[in-house]
Amino acid sequence: MSLSGALSSAISALNAQSSALAMISDNIANSSTVGYKTSSASFESLVTNTSGASSYSSGGVTASATSNITTQGLLTSTTTATNIAIQGNGFFPVTTSLTGGSTLYTRNGAFTIDSDGYLVNNGAYLLGWRTDTDGNVIGTASEGNLVPIDTSVAKTSSGATTTTSFAANLPADAAVNDTFTTSMPLYDSLGTSSTMQVTWTKTAENTWSASFGKPTLASDSTTTLAAAPTDTISVSFNSDGSLASTSPSPATVTISDWTTGAANSTITLDLGTVGGKDGLTQLSSDLSTPAVTIDSIESDGLAFGKLSSVAVGDDGTVNATYSNGETIAIYKIPVATFTASAELEAQSGGLYATTAASGSATLQESGANGAGTIYGSELESSTTDTNEQFSSMISAQQAYSAASQVITAVNKMFDTLIAAI
C-alpha cells in the first residue's frame, strides 16, 4: 500500500468520524426536544482497485446520515390540554402560513393557542378538518379540506329549545272542566332563558287539553318575551292511566315574534310512549283537592355561554367548552401516513417535507387504517438515548484518534524516505 494511499485513507476516516461525531452531538443536544428523531452514521468502504494479487490500492471510508424517523418515542403526560402525541405510525399536518402555505408534517405535538386563537407550535399552524357539533367531518376528509385550526371559530354558544319532555300525572279524579297549571323552561335561539305556563284542562273522561301562556323572562316573570302560542294539544288516556294518543302527533307548539329578536321556535312536546307510563299519566291523585304531580319537566337548549377552554381528545377531536357547561366538537385532527416515511426531508423545527421517494401523504382519522392513535395532553419524547450516544461518541473518538495516528506514522515514514534520498 502506498504512503499517499494510506494518508488519503486516514483523512477519509477523519472526515467520516467527524460526521459521525456531529450526528452524535446533534442527538445529545436534542435529547429533550419533543418528537426529535435521532440520526445515526452509516459507514461504507471506498475501494479504488481490488484487482491484482501483488498490489493494493486503498480507498478509505465514507459516512452517510440515517434518520430514524419511524422510531417511536415515549409518550409522557402534560398539563396542557392542547398538547398531542401519536402512538404509532404517522405525522401531524401543519403549515407555516395561514394562506397559501405548503403542507409540512411533524411529530412534535407541543401545540398551544396563540393570540388569534390558532393552534401553533414554533410558527407552524396545526391543520384539521372542520366538524359539526357531533364530531363528524364537514365535507370530505381530504387534504383539500384541511384548514388551520382556529379555536375561536365558535367563541360563544347558545341553543334554542327544540324538545320538552314531561313526566307528570294528571289527576284522574279531577272533574270535567277542571284546570291545572304547570310551567316549562325554554331557551330562545339567542340563549335567553324563559318559562311558559301550560294550562291542563280536563275536557272529558280520560281526555285533556293543553294550552299555553306567554313566555316570560326566567329571572323576571313580569317581563313578557313573546305572544302566547295559539296551539292546543289534545291528550287522551287508556283506562289503566297510560297514554293513549295526542293530537297533533307529535305534539308541537310554535312561539313567534320573540321580543329578544330570536328566531321563531318550534318545540316538540315529548309526552311519553303511547301505551306506556313513562311520560304523562292519568291516575287518581288520592287527594281531597286533586292536583298535578310533576316528576320532571325538562327542556333542551342552552343559555348564552362564552368559550372557556379548548382540549384535544384521544381520538383527535378538538373540543370547545363554554361557560354554560356545553362541550362541542369543532375540528378533527388527521394523521398523515407515508409509504416511505424514512425518505421524508427533515427541516428545522421538527418539520418534514415530502419527497419523490417518500410519496404523498395519506390522511386518516386517528387509529384508522394503520394510522397511529392521537392522545391528548401527552407529548412524544425525543428518541435520544444518552447512554447509547455516549458509547457511540467514545467509539468515534477512538476511531478518530487511531486515524490521526496513521497520519503521524505516514508523516514519519515520509521523513525517513526523504532522508534516504
XYZ file of C-alpha atoms in Angstrom:
421
model
C 0.000 0.000 0.000
C 1.459 3.378 -0.983
C 2.089 6.057 1.639
C -0.090 8.526 -0.233
C -2.902 5.960 -0.302
C -2.551 5.362 3.425
C -2.667 9.138 4.013
C -5.773 9.511 1.871
C -7.492 6.639 3.642
C -6.682 8.106 7.065
C -8.016 11.505 6.042
C -11.269 9.927 4.839
C -11.535 8.244 8.246
C -11.132 11.606 9.975
C -13.878 13.095 7.796
C -16.209 10.155 8.372
C -15.710 10.102 12.141
C -16.132 13.891 12.259
C -19.504 13.480 10.549
C -20.456 10.721 12.996
C -19.461 12.900 15.935
C -21.561 15.778 14.542
C -24.603 13.498 14.423
C -23.967 12.327 17.970
C -23.639 15.937 19.082
C -26.995 16.817 17.462
C -28.653 13.818 19.094
C -27.385 14.744 22.551
C -28.308 18.409 22.047
C -31.878 17.350 21.195
C -32.289 14.804 23.969
C -35.102 16.955 25.410
C -36.640 18.087 22.111
C -40.253 16.943 21.721
C -40.692 14.482 18.854
C -36.992 14.517 17.901
C -35.757 11.514 15.934
C -32.094 10.572 16.216
C -29.711 10.363 13.278
C -27.004 7.722 13.056
C -23.902 7.367 10.898
C -23.768 4.613 8.328
C -20.203 3.814 7.194
C -19.292 2.461 3.740
C -15.889 1.410 2.484
C -14.315 3.005 -0.556
C -12.293 0.639 -2.777
C -10.431 2.057 -5.757
C -8.815 -1.127 -7.103
C -9.155 -4.732 -5.956
C -7.551 -6.420 -8.977
C -4.132 -7.964 -8.814
C -2.724 -10.210 -6.158
C 0.518 -8.338 -5.537
C -0.764 -4.802 -5.031
C -3.385 -2.985 -3.036
C -4.772 0.469 -3.671
C -6.512 1.934 -0.638
C -9.835 3.693 -0.872
C -10.952 4.713 2.603
C -14.368 5.219 4.130
C -17.361 7.496 3.827
C -20.207 8.195 6.286
C -23.825 8.983 5.472
C -26.596 10.012 7.832
C -29.572 7.777 8.527
C -32.572 9.478 10.145
C -34.570 7.141 12.327
C -37.835 8.935 11.581
C -40.100 5.959 12.217
C -38.748 5.198 15.710
C -41.438 5.598 18.376
C -40.680 7.929 21.274
C -42.040 7.509 24.790
C -45.350 9.329 25.437
C -45.420 11.494 28.553
C -48.392 13.255 30.160
C -48.592 17.052 30.297
C -50.895 19.593 31.910
C -51.564 21.407 28.619
C -54.880 20.295 27.112
C -53.787 21.171 23.563
C -50.615 19.062 23.640
C -50.931 15.946 21.483
C -48.891 12.892 20.573
C -49.139 9.979 18.159
C -48.658 6.398 19.284
C -47.784 4.513 16.137
C -47.385 5.448 12.508
C -47.962 8.940 11.165
C -47.454 12.700 11.473
C -49.463 15.843 12.214
C -50.073 18.031 9.135
C -49.061 21.674 9.613
C -48.445 24.801 7.582
C -46.192 27.789 8.200
C -48.648 30.246 6.635
C -52.360 30.833 7.180
C -52.883 31.407 3.458
C -51.113 29.793 0.535
C -48.597 27.854 2.609
C -47.424 24.361 1.751
C -48.256 21.404 3.966
C -45.474 20.033 6.165
C -45.505 17.263 8.751
C -44.301 16.852 12.320
C -44.299 14.554 15.343
C -43.836 17.499 17.713
C -47.273 17.963 19.248
C -46.461 20.813 21.676
C -49.274 22.982 20.300
C -50.629 25.972 22.189
C -53.240 28.616 21.394
C -51.819 31.878 20.060
C -53.308 35.353 20.488
C -55.505 34.853 17.409
C -56.895 31.530 18.609
C -54.874 29.229 16.324
C -53.114 26.068 17.493
C -49.426 26.710 16.776
C -46.012 25.213 17.509
C -42.813 27.101 16.653
C -44.619 29.098 13.974
C -46.335 26.062 12.420
C -50.139 26.031 12.358
C -51.844 22.701 13.040
C -54.222 21.636 10.265
C -57.510 19.825 10.726
C -60.980 19.198 9.349
C -63.928 21.317 10.490
C -66.630 19.213 12.152
C -70.221 19.554 13.241
C -71.015 19.579 16.957
C -71.175 15.766 16.986
C -67.606 15.454 15.700
C -68.479 14.439 12.135
C -66.214 15.910 9.450
C -67.995 18.533 7.348
C -67.435 17.734 3.677
C -64.765 15.254 2.635
C -61.904 14.076 4.840
C -59.286 15.073 2.262
C -56.158 17.204 2.090
C -58.033 19.860 0.142
C -60.430 20.257 3.058
C -57.691 20.870 5.653
C -57.680 24.286 7.332
C -55.619 25.838 10.144
C -57.359 25.034 13.429
C -58.909 28.246 14.763
C -60.233 27.621 18.279
C -62.101 30.941 18.213
C -64.281 29.767 15.322
C -67.128 29.484 17.853
C -66.471 31.958 20.679
C -69.974 31.737 22.081
C -72.608 29.049 22.469
C -76.368 29.007 22.840
C -79.175 26.781 21.688
C -82.906 27.121 21.211
C -85.218 24.631 22.882
C -86.469 22.045 20.407
C -87.850 19.380 22.760
C -89.509 19.455 26.166
C -90.096 16.161 27.973
C -92.909 15.753 30.502
C -93.079 13.185 33.277
C -96.211 14.069 35.260
C -99.558 12.707 36.394
C -102.839 14.430 35.561
C -105.387 13.591 38.281
C -107.978 11.079 37.100
C -110.206 12.151 39.997
C -110.487 15.706 38.641
C -113.881 16.868 37.385
C -114.544 17.738 33.760
C -113.524 21.367 33.061
C -111.109 21.423 35.999
C -107.862 23.225 35.104
C -104.317 22.912 36.408
C -101.151 24.784 35.547
C -97.520 23.820 35.232
C -94.587 25.714 33.747
C -91.979 24.606 31.248
C -88.465 26.108 30.847
C -87.377 27.451 27.459
C -84.397 28.940 25.655
C -84.717 31.045 22.527
C -82.147 30.913 19.715
C -80.138 33.688 21.396
C -79.851 31.747 24.635
C -82.381 33.794 26.625
C -83.854 31.745 29.461
C -87.630 31.925 29.867
C -90.613 29.998 31.215
C -94.038 29.337 29.717
C -97.177 28.337 31.572
C -99.059 25.227 30.427
C -102.737 25.004 31.312
C -104.183 21.480 31.515
C -107.962 21.248 31.171
C -109.933 18.033 31.613
C -112.321 18.118 28.659
C -113.946 14.688 29.062
C -113.397 11.342 30.699
C -109.782 10.282 30.003
C -109.269 13.354 27.780
C -107.340 16.548 28.454
C -106.225 19.609 26.513
C -103.099 21.705 26.930
C -102.906 25.426 26.112
C -100.011 27.796 26.572
C -99.369 31.211 28.068
C -96.960 33.995 27.181
C -93.261 33.156 27.613
C -91.733 35.332 30.328
C -88.163 36.054 31.354
C -86.950 33.366 33.743
C -85.397 35.936 36.070
C -88.415 38.296 35.962
C -91.864 36.814 35.371
C -93.312 40.287 34.737
C -91.303 40.647 31.507
C -93.105 39.104 28.534
C -90.882 37.835 25.719
C -93.456 36.689 23.132
C -97.169 36.361 22.484
C -98.965 33.279 23.759
C -98.868 30.385 21.273
C -102.170 29.569 19.602
C -101.507 25.820 19.615
C -103.746 23.493 21.612
C -102.793 19.884 22.316
C -105.390 17.175 22.958
C -104.275 14.241 25.117
C -106.211 11.024 25.752
C -105.501 8.174 28.167
C -106.301 4.495 28.362
C -108.406 3.018 31.148
C -105.233 1.967 33.015
C -103.919 5.557 33.035
C -101.352 5.079 30.296
C -101.009 7.495 27.385
C -103.349 6.651 24.504
C -102.755 9.400 21.954
C -102.024 13.054 21.312
C -103.395 15.364 18.664
C -101.485 16.543 16.795
C -98.951 13.745 16.859
C -96.243 14.535 17.597
C -97.425 17.344 19.852
C -95.774 20.638 18.932
C -96.016 24.267 19.968
C -94.762 27.287 17.993
C -93.580 30.561 19.501
C -93.340 33.546 17.161
C -92.077 37.118 17.342
C -89.693 36.915 20.266
C -89.045 40.406 21.636
C -85.399 39.415 22.009
C -85.026 39.234 18.238
C -84.581 35.470 18.311
C -85.806 33.165 15.553
C -89.246 31.570 15.830
C -89.282 28.419 17.952
C -90.981 25.114 17.198
C -90.908 22.829 20.210
C -91.826 19.142 20.202
C -93.508 18.022 23.400
C -92.380 14.561 24.450
C -95.391 13.389 26.456
C -94.285 9.768 26.679
C -94.728 6.475 24.853
C -98.193 5.549 23.614
C -99.410 2.703 25.802
C -96.749 3.453 28.416
C -96.441 5.357 31.663
C -93.026 6.908 31.071
C -94.365 10.420 30.370
C -97.858 11.749 31.059
C -100.211 9.507 33.007
C -103.748 9.886 34.306
C -104.045 8.245 37.697
C -106.002 9.177 40.779
C -104.229 11.777 42.895
C -105.960 10.403 46.035
C -106.176 13.940 47.407
C -109.138 15.849 48.746
C -108.270 18.502 46.221
C -106.906 16.822 43.082
C -103.578 18.153 41.824
C -100.998 17.529 39.113
C -97.980 15.560 40.304
C -94.757 16.519 38.497
C -91.787 14.185 38.346
C -89.883 16.271 35.810
C -90.359 18.792 33.026
C -87.098 19.171 31.107
C -86.202 21.188 28.022
C -83.126 21.039 25.853
C -81.425 24.209 24.672
C -78.702 26.263 26.286
C -78.226 29.670 27.807
C -75.641 32.010 26.311
C -72.090 30.869 27.102
C -68.574 32.110 26.344
C -65.674 29.916 25.242
C -63.823 28.916 28.390
C -61.399 26.174 27.332
C -60.206 24.017 24.435
C -58.897 20.463 24.685
C -57.937 17.686 22.288
C -59.499 14.289 22.907
C -57.777 10.951 22.480
C -59.445 10.479 19.089
C -58.009 13.712 17.706
C -61.218 15.708 18.179
C -60.731 19.330 19.203
C -63.420 20.124 21.786
C -64.562 23.580 22.894
C -66.119 24.039 26.338
C -68.285 27.038 27.231
C -69.296 28.810 30.407
C -72.809 27.360 30.101
C -71.380 23.866 30.519
C -71.698 22.840 26.873
C -68.825 20.999 25.180
C -68.886 20.629 21.405
C -66.514 19.296 18.755
C -65.095 21.932 16.392
C -62.274 20.156 14.499
C -60.840 16.713 13.801
C -57.053 16.288 13.605
C -55.949 13.782 10.934
C -52.903 11.533 10.926
C -50.728 11.670 7.790
C -49.021 8.427 6.752
C -46.492 7.699 4.000
C -45.365 4.637 2.066
C -41.745 5.529 2.880
C -41.619 7.797 5.926
C -37.847 7.403 6.240
C -37.457 9.265 2.933
C -39.053 12.491 4.200
C -36.840 15.557 4.095
C -36.013 16.834 7.597
C -36.262 20.585 8.229
C -35.682 22.818 11.237
C -38.295 22.846 13.979
C -39.021 19.138 13.776
C -40.755 19.550 10.410
C -40.633 17.179 7.453
C -41.386 17.773 3.787
C -42.461 15.191 1.245
C -40.042 13.949 -1.405
C -40.445 11.861 -4.531
C -39.127 8.880 -2.585
C -41.455 9.334 0.417
C -44.585 9.590 -1.692
C -47.612 11.751 -0.953
C -49.387 11.792 2.386
C -52.456 9.676 3.044
C -54.750 11.250 5.618
C -56.605 9.055 8.091
C -58.592 9.609 11.228
C -56.858 8.685 14.455
C -56.251 4.936 14.686
C -57.863 4.134 11.324
C -56.359 2.016 8.524
C -52.933 1.585 10.072
C -52.552 5.192 11.183
C -51.306 5.896 14.694
C -53.594 6.927 17.543
C -53.694 10.525 18.752
C -53.559 11.127 22.503
C -54.447 14.455 24.087
C -52.469 16.081 26.927
C -49.414 13.995 26.016
C -46.154 14.596 24.173
C -43.726 12.269 22.423
C -40.244 12.372 23.950
C -37.019 12.528 21.972
C -35.749 9.131 20.871
C -32.211 10.029 22.004
C -30.725 7.522 24.445
C -27.844 9.458 26.016
C -26.157 6.277 27.231
C -26.075 4.906 23.701
C -24.884 8.244 22.316
C -22.002 8.465 24.795
C -20.953 4.948 23.848
C -21.012 5.887 20.165
C -19.094 9.060 20.950
C -16.304 7.085 22.613
C -16.096 4.770 19.599
C -15.960 7.730 17.209
C -13.289 9.394 19.328
C -11.141 6.270 19.391
C -11.503 5.758 15.629
C -10.612 9.422 15.016
C -7.553 9.179 17.253
C -6.432 5.979 15.531
C -6.756 7.613 12.093
C -4.729 10.586 13.287
C -2.024 8.165 14.464
C -1.917 6.693 10.958
C -1.278 10.194 9.615
C 1.521 10.659 12.171
C 3.054 7.322 11.161
C 2.836 8.194 7.454
C 4.470 11.544 8.193
C 7.436 9.835 9.885
C 7.735 7.353 7.025
C 7.815 10.234 4.534
C 10.574 11.849 6.601
C 12.539 8.633 6.553
C 12.025 8.287 2.803
C 13.152 11.861 2.133
C 16.200 11.476 4.404
C 17.241 8.374 2.445
C 17.245 10.224 -0.875
